[in-house]
PDB file of C-alpha atoms in Angstrom:
ATOM      1  CA  MET A  22      -9.015  16.440  -4.181  1.00 58.00           C
ATOM      2  CA  GLN A  23      -7.426  14.033  -6.621  1.00 65.00           C
ATOM      3  CA  HIS A  24      -9.168  11.034  -5.062  1.00 73.00           C
ATOM      4  CA  ARG A  25     -12.484  12.359  -6.341  1.00 81.00           C
ATOM      5  CA  ASP A  26     -11.717  13.743  -9.773  1.00 85.00           C
ATOM      6  CA  GLU A  27      -8.752  11.795 -11.131  1.00 88.00           C
ATOM      7  CA  TRP A  28     -10.136   8.302 -10.510  1.00 92.00           C
ATOM      8  CA  SER A  29     -12.929   6.617 -12.491  1.00 92.00           C
ATOM      9  CA  ASP A  30     -16.225   5.542 -10.887  1.00 94.00           C
ATOM     10  CA  LYS A  31     -16.526   2.709 -13.434  1.00 93.00           C
ATOM     11  CA  ILE A  32     -16.079  -0.886 -12.348  1.00 92.00           C
ATOM     12  CA  PRO A  33     -14.384  -2.849 -15.142  1.00 87.00           C
ATOM     13  CA  GLU A  34     -15.483  -6.423 -15.777  1.00 82.00           C
ATOM     14  CA  GLN A  35     -11.953  -7.794 -15.368  1.00 77.00           C
ATOM     15  CA  MET A  36     -10.270  -7.850 -11.985  1.00 76.00           C
ATOM     16  CA  LEU A  37      -7.625  -5.150 -11.636  1.00 72.00           C
ATOM     17  CA  ASN A  38      -4.207  -5.955 -10.231  1.00 66.00           C
ATOM     18  CA  GLY A  39      -0.866  -4.321  -9.555  1.00 62.00           C
ATOM     19  CA  SER A  40       0.667  -5.398 -12.864  1.00 61.00           C
ATOM     20  CA  LEU A  41      -1.488  -2.999 -14.889  1.00 59.00           C
ATOM     21  CA  PRO A  42       0.136   0.072 -16.463  1.00 55.00           C
ATOM     22  CA  SER A  43      -0.228   3.070 -14.151  1.00 55.00           C
ATOM     23  CA  GLU A  44      -2.772   4.815 -16.404  1.00 58.00           C
ATOM     24  CA  ASP A  45      -5.061   1.781 -16.060  1.00 66.00           C
ATOM     25  CA  LYS A  46      -4.978   1.762 -12.248  1.00 69.00           C
ATOM     26  CA  ARG A  47      -7.069   4.844 -11.495  1.00 84.00           C
ATOM     27  CA  TYR A  48     -10.360   3.147 -10.708  1.00 89.00           C
ATOM     28  CA  LYS A  49     -12.230   3.863  -7.492  1.00 94.00           C
ATOM     29  CA  CYS A  50     -13.194   0.192  -7.284  1.00 93.00           C
ATOM     30  CA  ARG A  51      -9.616  -0.614  -6.219  1.00 91.00           C
ATOM     31  CA  LYS A  52      -9.276  -0.996  -2.476  1.00 93.00           C
ATOM     32  CA  ASN A  53      -6.203   1.242  -2.595  1.00 91.00           C
ATOM     33  CA  TRP A  54      -8.513   4.126  -3.513  1.00 94.00           C
ATOM     34  CA  PHE A  55     -10.576   3.574  -0.361  1.00 97.00           C
ATOM     35  CA  TYR A  56      -7.463   3.249   1.792  1.00 96.00           C
ATOM     36  CA  GLY A  57      -6.107   6.464   0.253  1.00 95.00           C
ATOM     37  CA  VAL A  58      -9.282   8.373   1.136  1.00 96.00           C
ATOM     38  CA  ARG A  59      -9.137   6.960   4.666  1.00 96.00           C
ATOM     39  CA  ASN A  60      -5.466   7.924   5.012  1.00 96.00           C
ATOM     40  CA  VAL A  61      -6.151  11.528   3.980  1.00 94.00           C
ATOM     41  CA  ILE A  62      -8.920  11.744   6.577  1.00 93.00           C
ATOM     42  CA  GLU A  63      -6.719  10.194   9.274  1.00 93.00           C
ATOM     43  CA  HIS A  64      -3.962  12.698   8.454  1.00 94.00           C
ATOM     44  CA  LEU A  65      -6.408  15.609   8.790  1.00 92.00           C
ATOM     45  CA  ILE A  66      -7.452  14.275  12.182  1.00 91.00           C
ATOM     46  CA  LYS A  67      -3.833  13.792  13.258  1.00 93.00           C
ATOM     47  CA  VAL A  68      -2.856  17.372  12.401  1.00 95.00           C
ATOM     48  CA  GLU A  69      -6.054  18.572  14.076  1.00 90.00           C
ATOM     49  CA  ALA A  70      -7.545  20.047  10.909  1.00 89.00           C
ATOM     50  CA  ILE A  71     -10.620  18.095  12.015  1.00 89.00           C
ATOM     51  CA  THR A  72     -11.389  18.234  15.717  1.00 88.00           C
ATOM     52  CA  GLU A  73     -14.844  16.629  15.718  1.00 91.00           C
ATOM     53  CA  ILE A  74     -15.332  13.614  13.492  1.00 93.00           C
ATOM     54  CA  PRO A  75     -18.667  13.812  11.636  1.00 95.00           C
ATOM     55  CA  ASP A  76     -20.836  10.677  11.629  1.00 96.00           C
ATOM     56  CA  ILE A  77     -20.455  10.064   7.883  1.00 96.00           C
ATOM     57  CA  VAL A  78     -16.667  10.193   8.207  1.00 96.00           C
ATOM     58  CA  GLN A  79     -16.649   7.862  11.219  1.00 96.00           C
ATOM     59  CA  GLU A  80     -18.971   5.388   9.480  1.00 96.00           C
ATOM     60  CA  PHE A  81     -16.764   5.390   6.375  1.00 98.00           C
ATOM     61  CA  SER A  82     -13.592   4.906   8.402  1.00 96.00           C
ATOM     62  CA  ASP A  83     -15.134   2.096  10.467  1.00 97.00           C
ATOM     63  CA  TYR A  84     -16.341   0.342   7.316  1.00 98.00           C
ATOM     64  CA  ILE A  85     -12.993   0.630   5.495  1.00 98.00           C
ATOM     65  CA  ASN A  86     -11.192  -0.686   8.592  1.00 97.00           C
ATOM     66  CA  SER A  87     -13.654  -3.571   9.025  1.00 98.00           C
ATOM     67  CA  GLU A  88     -13.045  -7.246   8.369  1.00 98.00           C
ATOM     68  CA  GLU A  89     -16.139  -7.178   6.140  1.00 97.00           C
ATOM     69  CA  PHE A  90     -14.476  -4.701   3.772  1.00 98.00           C
ATOM     70  CA  ALA A  91     -11.099  -6.447   3.937  1.00 96.00           C
ATOM     71  CA  GLN A  92     -12.685  -9.755   2.936  1.00 97.00           C
ATOM     72  CA  LYS A  93     -14.688  -8.366   0.012  1.00 95.00           C
ATOM     73  CA  GLU A  94     -13.545  -9.806  -3.279  1.00 93.00           C
ATOM     74  CA  ARG A  95     -14.869  -6.790  -5.189  1.00 94.00           C
ATOM     75  CA  THR A  96     -16.102  -3.392  -4.143  1.00 96.00           C
ATOM     76  CA  THR A  97     -19.548  -2.219  -5.227  1.00 97.00           C
ATOM     77  CA  PRO A  98     -21.052   0.920  -6.746  1.00 98.00           C
ATOM     78  CA  GLU A  99     -22.508   1.598  -3.282  1.00 98.00           C
ATOM     79  CA  ASP A 100     -19.009   1.500  -1.767  1.00 98.00           C
ATOM     80  CA  ILE A 101     -17.809   4.016  -4.351  1.00 98.00           C
ATOM     81  CA  GLN A 102     -20.860   6.206  -3.742  1.00 97.00           C
ATOM     82  CA  LEU A 103     -20.100   6.245  -0.004  1.00 97.00           C
ATOM     83  CA  GLY A 104     -16.475   7.210  -0.679  1.00 97.00           C
ATOM     84  CA  ASN A 105     -17.580  10.013  -3.001  1.00 97.00           C
ATOM     85  CA  GLN A 106     -20.076  11.261  -0.414  1.00 96.00           C
ATOM     86  CA  VAL A 107     -17.349  11.412   2.228  1.00 96.00           C
ATOM     87  CA  ILE A 108     -14.987  13.284  -0.096  1.00 96.00           C
ATOM     88  CA  ASN A 109     -17.722  15.755  -1.061  1.00 95.00           C
ATOM     89  CA  PHE A 110     -18.646  16.260   2.595  1.00 95.00           C
ATOM     90  CA  MET A 111     -15.013  16.920   3.514  1.00 93.00           C
ATOM     91  CA  LEU A 112     -14.522  19.393   0.662  1.00 92.00           C
ATOM     92  CA  GLU A 113     -17.716  21.263   1.518  1.00 93.00           C
ATOM     93  CA  ASN A 114     -17.117  21.432   5.272  1.00 90.00           C
ATOM     94  CA  PHE A 115     -13.350  21.644   5.839  1.00 83.00           C
TER      95      PHE A 115
END
């Protein structure tokens, strides 16, 4: 899954924005990464590739859809770790 392997876990000191060259945008700290992971999961649910939603997946989805996450100025290493755990879980179980 490209969301796991083609994006960096590092959190740069400077804030990242949409005006960066495309090769500089592949950081998991960007909220678009989290929304991309969520969208893949939602698609799998929609096409019924997943019929029962595991707790870790539901918790991740609820968090990413929360006002708390939306209002965060910067994501954290813990956020990235949670996203990686969800991706790994999905790859191992589906």
